[in-house]
C-alpha cells in the first residue's frame, strides 16, 4: 500500500511544482532554472547523507572509483535526467501550459512499456494495450480541448 500512497503524494508534489513553474518561473531561462533546482536537490542529498544516515547507523558508500562501469552508468543516468528536466522546463519557458504539458506527460507509461519491451523483451498484455489506446485518446482530447478556448 505504501508505494501507491507515496506515488500519489509525489504526483501531488509534481503537479504543484508544475503549476508554480508555469505561473512564476516561466520567464527564467531553462539552464538557470535547472541549475538552481539542482543545487537544492544536492543540498537535500548532503543533509540526508551527513545527518540522517549516521543517526540510523546506515552507510552510503559510493563505489564509483572501484567500479568504472558503474561510474559510467551513473554518468549516463544523470545525463538522461538532466536532459529530461531541461526539456520539461523548456516546455514551460517557451509558453507551454501546465494542463497540456501534464497531459502529454501522461503518456509516460506508454513509453515505459515500449522501452521495457525493447530492453527486456517483455510484451504488454491486451489490458495494458487497451489502457494505452484509451490513454492516448484522453491525452488527445485534453490537448484539443485546451487549444479550443
Short mmCIF file of N, CA and C in Angstrom, two decimals:
data_model
loop_
_atom_site.label_atom_id
_atom_site.label_comp_id
_atom_site.label_asym_id
_atom_site.label_seq_id
_atom_site.Cartn_x
_atom_site.Cartn_y
_atom_site.Cartn_z
N UNK A 1 0.81 -1.19 0.00
CA UNK A 1 0.00 0.00 0.00
C UNK A 1 0.86 1.27 0.00
N UNK A 2 2.03 1.20 0.66
CA UNK A 2 2.90 2.36 0.73
C UNK A 2 3.33 2.86 -0.65
N UNK A 3 3.73 1.98 -1.60
CA UNK A 3 4.14 2.51 -2.91
C UNK A 3 3.04 3.31 -3.60
N UNK A 4 1.81 2.89 -3.47
CA UNK A 4 0.72 3.64 -4.09
C UNK A 4 0.56 4.99 -3.41
N UNK A 5 0.59 4.99 -2.08
CA UNK A 5 0.46 6.23 -1.33
C UNK A 5 1.60 7.19 -1.64
N UNK A 6 2.83 6.68 -1.65
CA UNK A 6 3.99 7.52 -1.93
C UNK A 6 3.92 8.08 -3.35
N UNK A 7 3.46 7.28 -4.30
CA UNK A 7 3.34 7.75 -5.68
C UNK A 7 2.29 8.84 -5.80
N UNK A 8 1.18 8.70 -5.11
CA UNK A 8 0.14 9.73 -5.16
C UNK A 8 0.66 11.03 -4.56
N UNK A 9 1.35 10.94 -3.44
CA UNK A 9 1.89 12.15 -2.81
C UNK A 9 2.95 12.79 -3.72
N UNK A 10 3.82 11.97 -4.32
CA UNK A 10 4.82 12.51 -5.24
C UNK A 10 4.15 13.18 -6.44
N UNK A 11 3.10 12.58 -6.95
CA UNK A 11 2.37 13.17 -8.07
C UNK A 11 1.77 14.51 -7.68
N UNK A 12 1.24 14.61 -6.46
CA UNK A 12 0.72 15.89 -5.98
C UNK A 12 1.82 16.94 -5.91
N UNK A 13 3.00 16.55 -5.42
CA UNK A 13 4.12 17.47 -5.37
C UNK A 13 4.53 17.93 -6.76
N UNK A 14 4.60 16.98 -7.70
CA UNK A 14 4.98 17.33 -9.07
C UNK A 14 3.93 18.23 -9.72
N UNK A 15 2.65 17.96 -9.47
CA UNK A 15 1.59 18.79 -10.04
C UNK A 15 1.68 20.22 -9.49
N UNK A 16 1.88 20.36 -8.18
CA UNK A 16 2.03 21.68 -7.59
C UNK A 16 3.27 22.37 -8.14
N UNK A 17 4.36 21.64 -8.26
CA UNK A 17 5.58 22.22 -8.83
C UNK A 17 5.39 22.68 -10.26
N UNK A 18 4.63 21.92 -11.04
CA UNK A 18 4.38 22.32 -12.43
C UNK A 18 3.54 23.60 -12.51
N UNK A 19 2.53 23.71 -11.66
CA UNK A 19 1.71 24.93 -11.66
C UNK A 19 2.55 26.13 -11.24
N UNK A 20 3.35 25.96 -10.20
CA UNK A 20 4.21 27.07 -9.75
C UNK A 20 5.20 27.44 -10.84
N UNK A 21 5.77 26.44 -11.51
CA UNK A 21 6.72 26.72 -12.59
C UNK A 21 6.06 27.50 -13.70
N UNK A 22 4.84 27.10 -14.07
CA UNK A 22 4.14 27.81 -15.16
C UNK A 22 3.84 29.24 -14.76
N UNK A 23 3.40 29.46 -13.54
CA UNK A 23 2.94 30.78 -13.13
C UNK A 23 4.08 31.72 -12.74
N UNK A 24 5.10 31.21 -12.09
CA UNK A 24 6.11 32.09 -11.50
C UNK A 24 7.45 32.08 -12.21
N UNK A 25 7.83 30.95 -12.80
CA UNK A 25 9.19 30.83 -13.31
C UNK A 25 9.28 30.72 -14.83
N UNK A 26 8.20 30.96 -15.53
CA UNK A 26 8.22 30.76 -16.98
C UNK A 26 9.07 31.80 -17.71
N UNK A 27 9.44 32.88 -17.03
CA UNK A 27 10.26 33.92 -17.67
C UNK A 27 11.76 33.71 -17.46
N UNK A 28 12.11 32.73 -16.62
CA UNK A 28 13.53 32.43 -16.38
C UNK A 28 14.02 31.50 -17.48
N UNK A 29 15.28 31.67 -17.89
CA UNK A 29 15.79 30.77 -18.93
C UNK A 29 16.01 29.38 -18.34
N UNK A 30 16.01 28.39 -19.22
CA UNK A 30 16.00 26.98 -18.82
C UNK A 30 17.19 26.59 -17.95
N UNK A 31 18.39 26.95 -18.39
CA UNK A 31 19.58 26.49 -17.69
C UNK A 31 19.66 27.08 -16.28
N UNK A 32 19.29 28.34 -16.12
CA UNK A 32 19.29 28.96 -14.79
C UNK A 32 18.33 28.23 -13.87
N UNK A 33 17.15 27.91 -14.36
CA UNK A 33 16.16 27.22 -13.54
C UNK A 33 16.64 25.83 -13.16
N UNK A 34 17.15 25.07 -14.13
CA UNK A 34 17.61 23.71 -13.85
C UNK A 34 18.79 23.72 -12.88
N UNK A 35 19.71 24.64 -13.05
CA UNK A 35 20.87 24.70 -12.15
C UNK A 35 20.45 25.11 -10.74
N UNK A 36 19.52 26.05 -10.64
CA UNK A 36 19.03 26.43 -9.31
C UNK A 36 18.30 25.29 -8.64
N UNK A 37 17.47 24.59 -9.40
CA UNK A 37 16.72 23.45 -8.86
C UNK A 37 17.68 22.33 -8.46
N UNK A 38 18.69 22.07 -9.27
CA UNK A 38 19.65 21.00 -8.99
C UNK A 38 20.44 21.29 -7.72
N UNK A 39 20.78 22.55 -7.50
CA UNK A 39 21.54 22.87 -6.28
C UNK A 39 20.72 22.59 -5.03
N UNK A 40 19.40 22.79 -5.10
CA UNK A 40 18.54 22.47 -3.95
C UNK A 40 18.51 20.95 -3.73
N UNK A 41 18.43 20.19 -4.81
CA UNK A 41 18.43 18.73 -4.69
C UNK A 41 19.75 18.25 -4.07
N UNK A 42 20.88 18.82 -4.51
CA UNK A 42 22.16 18.43 -3.93
C UNK A 42 22.25 18.81 -2.46
N UNK A 43 21.68 19.95 -2.09
CA UNK A 43 21.70 20.35 -0.68
C UNK A 43 20.91 19.35 0.17
N UNK A 44 19.73 18.93 -0.30
CA UNK A 44 18.95 17.93 0.43
C UNK A 44 19.70 16.60 0.51
N UNK A 45 20.37 16.23 -0.56
CA UNK A 45 21.14 14.98 -0.54
C UNK A 45 22.27 15.06 0.48
N UNK A 46 22.96 16.20 0.55
CA UNK A 46 24.05 16.34 1.51
C UNK A 46 23.53 16.30 2.94
N UNK A 47 22.42 16.98 3.19
CA UNK A 47 21.85 16.98 4.55
C UNK A 47 21.45 15.56 4.94
N UNK A 48 20.79 14.86 4.05
CA UNK A 48 20.36 13.50 4.40
C UNK A 48 21.55 12.57 4.56
N UNK A 49 22.60 12.76 3.78
CA UNK A 49 23.78 11.89 3.88
C UNK A 49 24.49 12.08 5.22
N UNK A 50 24.69 13.32 5.62
CA UNK A 50 25.51 13.58 6.80
C UNK A 50 24.72 13.63 8.10
N UNK A 51 23.41 13.81 8.05
CA UNK A 51 22.64 13.87 9.28
C UNK A 51 21.79 12.64 9.54
N UNK A 52 21.09 12.17 8.52
CA UNK A 52 20.12 11.10 8.74
C UNK A 52 20.74 9.71 8.71
N UNK A 53 21.69 9.46 7.83
CA UNK A 53 22.26 8.11 7.74
C UNK A 53 23.05 7.72 8.99
N UNK A 54 23.92 8.59 9.53
CA UNK A 54 24.61 8.17 10.77
C UNK A 54 23.65 7.98 11.95
N UNK A 55 22.57 8.71 11.98
CA UNK A 55 21.62 8.56 13.08
C UNK A 55 20.96 7.19 13.07
N UNK A 56 20.88 6.58 11.92
CA UNK A 56 20.27 5.25 11.80
C UNK A 56 21.31 4.15 11.60
N UNK A 57 22.56 4.46 11.84
CA UNK A 57 23.67 3.51 11.69
C UNK A 57 23.71 2.89 10.30
N UNK A 58 23.38 3.68 9.31
CA UNK A 58 23.41 3.21 7.92
C UNK A 58 24.63 3.80 7.22
N UNK A 59 24.98 3.21 6.12
CA UNK A 59 26.11 3.75 5.36
C UNK A 59 25.68 3.95 3.92
N UNK A 60 26.39 4.85 3.28
CA UNK A 60 26.11 5.13 1.87
C UNK A 60 27.44 5.25 1.14
N UNK A 61 28.11 4.13 1.00
CA UNK A 61 29.40 4.12 0.32
C UNK A 61 29.17 4.29 -1.18
N UNK A 62 30.01 5.07 -1.81
CA UNK A 62 29.92 5.28 -3.25
C UNK A 62 31.05 4.50 -3.91
N UNK A 63 30.77 3.36 -4.51
CA UNK A 63 31.81 2.51 -5.09
C UNK A 63 32.21 2.92 -6.50
N UNK A 64 32.11 4.19 -6.82
CA UNK A 64 32.35 4.61 -8.20
C UNK A 64 33.80 4.47 -8.62
N UNK A 65 34.73 4.71 -7.69
CA UNK A 65 36.14 4.63 -8.07
C UNK A 65 36.59 3.19 -8.25
N UNK A 66 35.96 2.27 -7.55
CA UNK A 66 36.32 0.86 -7.66
C UNK A 66 35.65 0.18 -8.85
N UNK A 67 34.63 0.80 -9.41
CA UNK A 67 33.83 0.16 -10.45
C UNK A 67 33.56 1.16 -11.58
N UNK A 68 34.50 1.28 -12.53
CA UNK A 68 34.29 2.25 -13.63
C UNK A 68 33.01 2.04 -14.43
N UNK A 69 32.56 0.80 -14.72
CA UNK A 69 31.28 0.69 -15.45
C UNK A 69 30.10 1.28 -14.67
N UNK A 70 30.14 1.16 -13.33
CA UNK A 70 29.08 1.75 -12.53
C UNK A 70 29.15 3.27 -12.61
N UNK A 71 30.35 3.82 -12.60
CA UNK A 71 30.51 5.27 -12.73
C UNK A 71 29.97 5.75 -14.07
N UNK A 72 30.23 5.01 -15.14
CA UNK A 72 29.69 5.38 -16.45
C UNK A 72 28.18 5.27 -16.47
N UNK A 73 27.64 4.26 -15.80
CA UNK A 73 26.19 4.11 -15.73
C UNK A 73 25.56 5.30 -15.01
N UNK A 74 26.17 5.74 -13.87
CA UNK A 74 25.66 6.91 -13.17
C UNK A 74 25.77 8.16 -14.04
N UNK A 75 26.85 8.28 -14.78
CA UNK A 75 27.01 9.43 -15.67
C UNK A 75 25.92 9.42 -16.74
N UNK A 76 25.64 8.26 -17.31
CA UNK A 76 24.60 8.14 -18.33
C UNK A 76 23.23 8.48 -17.75
N UNK A 77 22.91 7.92 -16.57
CA UNK A 77 21.60 8.18 -15.95
C UNK A 77 21.46 9.65 -15.56
N UNK A 78 22.52 10.23 -15.04
CA UNK A 78 22.48 11.65 -14.70
C UNK A 78 22.25 12.51 -15.92
N UNK A 79 22.88 12.14 -17.02
CA UNK A 79 22.68 12.88 -18.27
C UNK A 79 21.24 12.73 -18.76
N UNK A 80 20.68 11.53 -18.66
CA UNK A 80 19.28 11.34 -19.05
C UNK A 80 18.35 12.23 -18.23
N UNK A 81 18.53 12.22 -16.92
CA UNK A 81 17.64 13.01 -16.07
C UNK A 81 17.86 14.50 -16.27
N UNK A 82 19.11 14.93 -16.47
CA UNK A 82 19.35 16.35 -16.73
C UNK A 82 18.66 16.78 -18.02
N UNK A 83 18.80 15.98 -19.08
CA UNK A 83 18.15 16.33 -20.36
C UNK A 83 16.63 16.34 -20.21
N UNK A 84 16.08 15.37 -19.50
CA UNK A 84 14.63 15.34 -19.28
C UNK A 84 14.15 16.55 -18.52
N UNK A 85 14.85 16.92 -17.45
CA UNK A 85 14.46 18.11 -16.68
C UNK A 85 14.61 19.38 -17.50
N UNK A 86 15.70 19.46 -18.27
CA UNK A 86 15.91 20.65 -19.11
C UNK A 86 14.78 20.79 -20.12
N UNK A 87 14.37 19.69 -20.74
CA UNK A 87 13.32 19.76 -21.75
C UNK A 87 11.96 20.06 -21.14
N UNK A 88 11.66 19.52 -19.96
CA UNK A 88 10.36 19.82 -19.36
C UNK A 88 10.31 21.27 -18.92
N UNK A 89 11.41 21.81 -18.41
CA UNK A 89 11.44 23.23 -18.06
C UNK A 89 11.34 24.08 -19.31
N UNK A 90 11.99 23.67 -20.39
CA UNK A 90 11.89 24.45 -21.63
C UNK A 90 10.48 24.42 -22.20
N UNK A 91 9.71 23.35 -21.91
CA UNK A 91 8.30 23.34 -22.34
C UNK A 91 7.53 24.45 -21.63
N UNK A 92 7.84 24.69 -20.36
CA UNK A 92 7.18 25.77 -19.63
C UNK A 92 7.68 27.14 -20.07
N UNK A 93 8.99 27.29 -20.21
CA UNK A 93 9.55 28.61 -20.52
C UNK A 93 9.30 29.04 -21.95
N UNK A 94 8.90 28.12 -22.81
CA UNK A 94 8.59 28.50 -24.19
C UNK A 94 7.10 28.74 -24.40
N UNK A 95 6.35 28.88 -23.31
CA UNK A 95 4.95 29.24 -23.42
C UNK A 95 3.97 28.09 -23.29
N UNK A 96 4.44 26.91 -22.90
CA UNK A 96 3.53 25.78 -22.72
C UNK A 96 2.64 25.97 -21.50
N UNK A 97 1.47 25.39 -21.54
CA UNK A 97 0.53 25.49 -20.43
C UNK A 97 0.58 24.20 -19.62
N UNK A 98 0.37 24.33 -18.33
CA UNK A 98 0.55 23.21 -17.42
C UNK A 98 -0.40 22.06 -17.74
N UNK A 99 -1.62 22.34 -18.17
CA UNK A 99 -2.56 21.27 -18.48
C UNK A 99 -2.08 20.46 -19.68
N UNK A 100 -1.61 21.15 -20.71
CA UNK A 100 -1.14 20.45 -21.90
C UNK A 100 0.13 19.64 -21.59
N UNK A 101 1.05 20.23 -20.85
CA UNK A 101 2.30 19.54 -20.53
C UNK A 101 2.02 18.32 -19.65
N UNK A 102 1.13 18.46 -18.69
CA UNK A 102 0.78 17.32 -17.83
C UNK A 102 0.07 16.24 -18.62
N UNK A 103 -0.75 16.64 -19.58
CA UNK A 103 -1.47 15.64 -20.39
C UNK A 103 -0.48 14.85 -21.24
N UNK A 104 0.47 15.53 -21.82
CA UNK A 104 1.48 14.81 -22.61
C UNK A 104 2.33 13.92 -21.71
N UNK A 105 2.59 14.40 -20.49
CA UNK A 105 3.33 13.59 -19.53
C UNK A 105 2.61 12.31 -19.13
N UNK A 106 1.28 12.29 -19.32
CA UNK A 106 0.52 11.07 -19.02
C UNK A 106 0.86 9.94 -19.98
N UNK A 107 1.55 10.24 -21.06
CA UNK A 107 1.96 9.19 -21.99
C UNK A 107 3.19 8.44 -21.51
N UNK A 108 3.75 8.82 -20.38
CA UNK A 108 4.96 8.17 -19.88
C UNK A 108 4.82 6.66 -19.73
N UNK A 109 3.70 6.14 -19.19
CA UNK A 109 3.60 4.67 -19.09
C UNK A 109 3.68 3.98 -20.46
N UNK A 110 3.19 4.62 -21.49
CA UNK A 110 3.28 4.05 -22.83
C UNK A 110 4.74 3.94 -23.25
N UNK A 111 5.50 5.01 -23.03
CA UNK A 111 6.91 4.98 -23.41
C UNK A 111 7.69 3.99 -22.54
N UNK A 112 7.33 3.91 -21.27
CA UNK A 112 7.98 2.93 -20.39
C UNK A 112 7.74 1.52 -20.90
N UNK A 113 6.51 1.23 -21.29
CA UNK A 113 6.20 -0.10 -21.80
C UNK A 113 6.95 -0.39 -23.09
N UNK A 114 7.07 0.61 -23.96
CA UNK A 114 7.82 0.40 -25.21
C UNK A 114 9.30 0.15 -24.94
N UNK A 115 9.90 0.96 -24.05
CA UNK A 115 11.31 0.74 -23.73
C UNK A 115 11.51 -0.59 -23.02
N UNK A 116 10.57 -0.96 -22.15
CA UNK A 116 10.68 -2.24 -21.47
C UNK A 116 10.57 -3.39 -22.47
N UNK A 117 9.70 -3.23 -23.45
CA UNK A 117 9.55 -4.27 -24.47
C UNK A 117 10.85 -4.43 -25.27
N UNK A 118 11.49 -3.32 -25.58
CA UNK A 118 12.75 -3.38 -26.34
C UNK A 118 13.91 -3.88 -25.49
N UNK A 119 13.94 -3.48 -24.21
CA UNK A 119 15.08 -3.78 -23.35
C UNK A 119 14.98 -5.19 -22.78
N UNK A 120 13.82 -5.57 -22.25
CA UNK A 120 13.65 -6.83 -21.53
C UNK A 120 12.95 -7.88 -22.38
N UNK A 121 12.39 -7.46 -23.50
CA UNK A 121 11.59 -8.32 -24.37
C UNK A 121 10.37 -8.85 -23.64
N UNK A 122 9.78 -8.01 -22.82
CA UNK A 122 8.55 -8.37 -22.11
C UNK A 122 7.41 -7.58 -22.76
N UNK A 123 6.52 -8.29 -23.40
CA UNK A 123 5.46 -7.64 -24.16
C UNK A 123 4.26 -7.37 -23.26
N UNK A 124 3.61 -6.20 -23.44
CA UNK A 124 2.44 -5.90 -22.61
C UNK A 124 1.26 -6.78 -22.97
N UNK A 125 0.41 -7.04 -21.97
CA UNK A 125 -0.76 -7.87 -22.23
C UNK A 125 -1.87 -7.00 -22.86
N UNK A 126 -2.95 -7.61 -23.34
CA UNK A 126 -4.01 -6.84 -24.01
C UNK A 126 -4.65 -5.76 -23.15
N UNK A 127 -4.71 -5.97 -21.83
CA UNK A 127 -5.28 -4.95 -20.96
C UNK A 127 -4.43 -3.68 -20.97
N UNK A 128 -3.11 -3.87 -20.92
CA UNK A 128 -2.22 -2.71 -20.98
C UNK A 128 -2.37 -1.99 -22.32
N UNK A 129 -2.41 -2.75 -23.39
CA UNK A 129 -2.54 -2.13 -24.71
C UNK A 129 -3.84 -1.34 -24.80
N UNK A 130 -4.94 -1.90 -24.29
CA UNK A 130 -6.21 -1.17 -24.28
C UNK A 130 -6.12 0.10 -23.45
N UNK A 131 -5.46 0.02 -22.31
CA UNK A 131 -5.29 1.20 -21.47
C UNK A 131 -4.46 2.26 -22.17
N UNK A 132 -3.43 1.84 -22.92
CA UNK A 132 -2.60 2.82 -23.63
C UNK A 132 -3.39 3.50 -24.73
N UNK A 133 -4.21 2.76 -25.44
CA UNK A 133 -5.03 3.34 -26.50
C UNK A 133 -6.01 4.35 -25.91
N UNK A 134 -6.68 3.96 -24.83
CA UNK A 134 -7.60 4.90 -24.18
C UNK A 134 -6.86 6.11 -23.61
N UNK A 135 -5.67 5.89 -23.06
CA UNK A 135 -4.87 6.99 -22.53
C UNK A 135 -4.45 7.97 -23.60
N UNK A 136 -4.04 7.44 -24.76
CA UNK A 136 -3.66 8.34 -25.85
C UNK A 136 -4.87 9.13 -26.33
N UNK A 137 -6.05 8.49 -26.35
CA UNK A 137 -7.26 9.21 -26.72
C UNK A 137 -7.58 10.31 -25.73
N UNK A 138 -7.43 10.01 -24.42
CA UNK A 138 -7.70 11.01 -23.39
C UNK A 138 -6.73 12.18 -23.50
N UNK A 139 -5.45 11.89 -23.72
CA UNK A 139 -4.46 12.96 -23.86
C UNK A 139 -4.78 13.81 -25.09
N UNK A 140 -5.17 13.18 -26.18
CA UNK A 140 -5.52 13.93 -27.39
C UNK A 140 -6.71 14.85 -27.14
N UNK A 141 -7.72 14.35 -26.41
CA UNK A 141 -8.88 15.19 -26.10
C UNK A 141 -8.51 16.37 -25.19
N UNK A 142 -7.62 16.14 -24.23
CA UNK A 142 -7.19 17.23 -23.35
C UNK A 142 -6.46 18.29 -24.15
N UNK A 143 -5.57 17.87 -25.04
CA UNK A 143 -4.81 18.84 -25.84
C UNK A 143 -5.74 19.61 -26.77
N UNK A 144 -6.65 18.92 -27.44
CA UNK A 144 -7.60 19.60 -28.34
C UNK A 144 -8.49 20.53 -27.53
N UNK A 145 -8.98 20.08 -26.39
CA UNK A 145 -9.82 20.92 -25.55
C UNK A 145 -9.09 22.15 -25.03
N UNK A 146 -7.80 22.00 -24.77
CA UNK A 146 -7.02 23.14 -24.29
C UNK A 146 -6.78 24.17 -25.39
N UNK A 147 -6.70 23.72 -26.63
CA UNK A 147 -6.46 24.65 -27.73
C UNK A 147 -7.72 25.38 -28.16
N UNK A 148 -8.90 24.81 -27.90
CA UNK A 148 -10.16 25.41 -28.31
C UNK A 148 -10.70 26.23 -27.15
N UNK A 149 -10.37 27.40 -26.94
CA UNK A 149 -10.81 28.14 -25.75
C UNK A 149 -12.10 28.84 -25.97
#
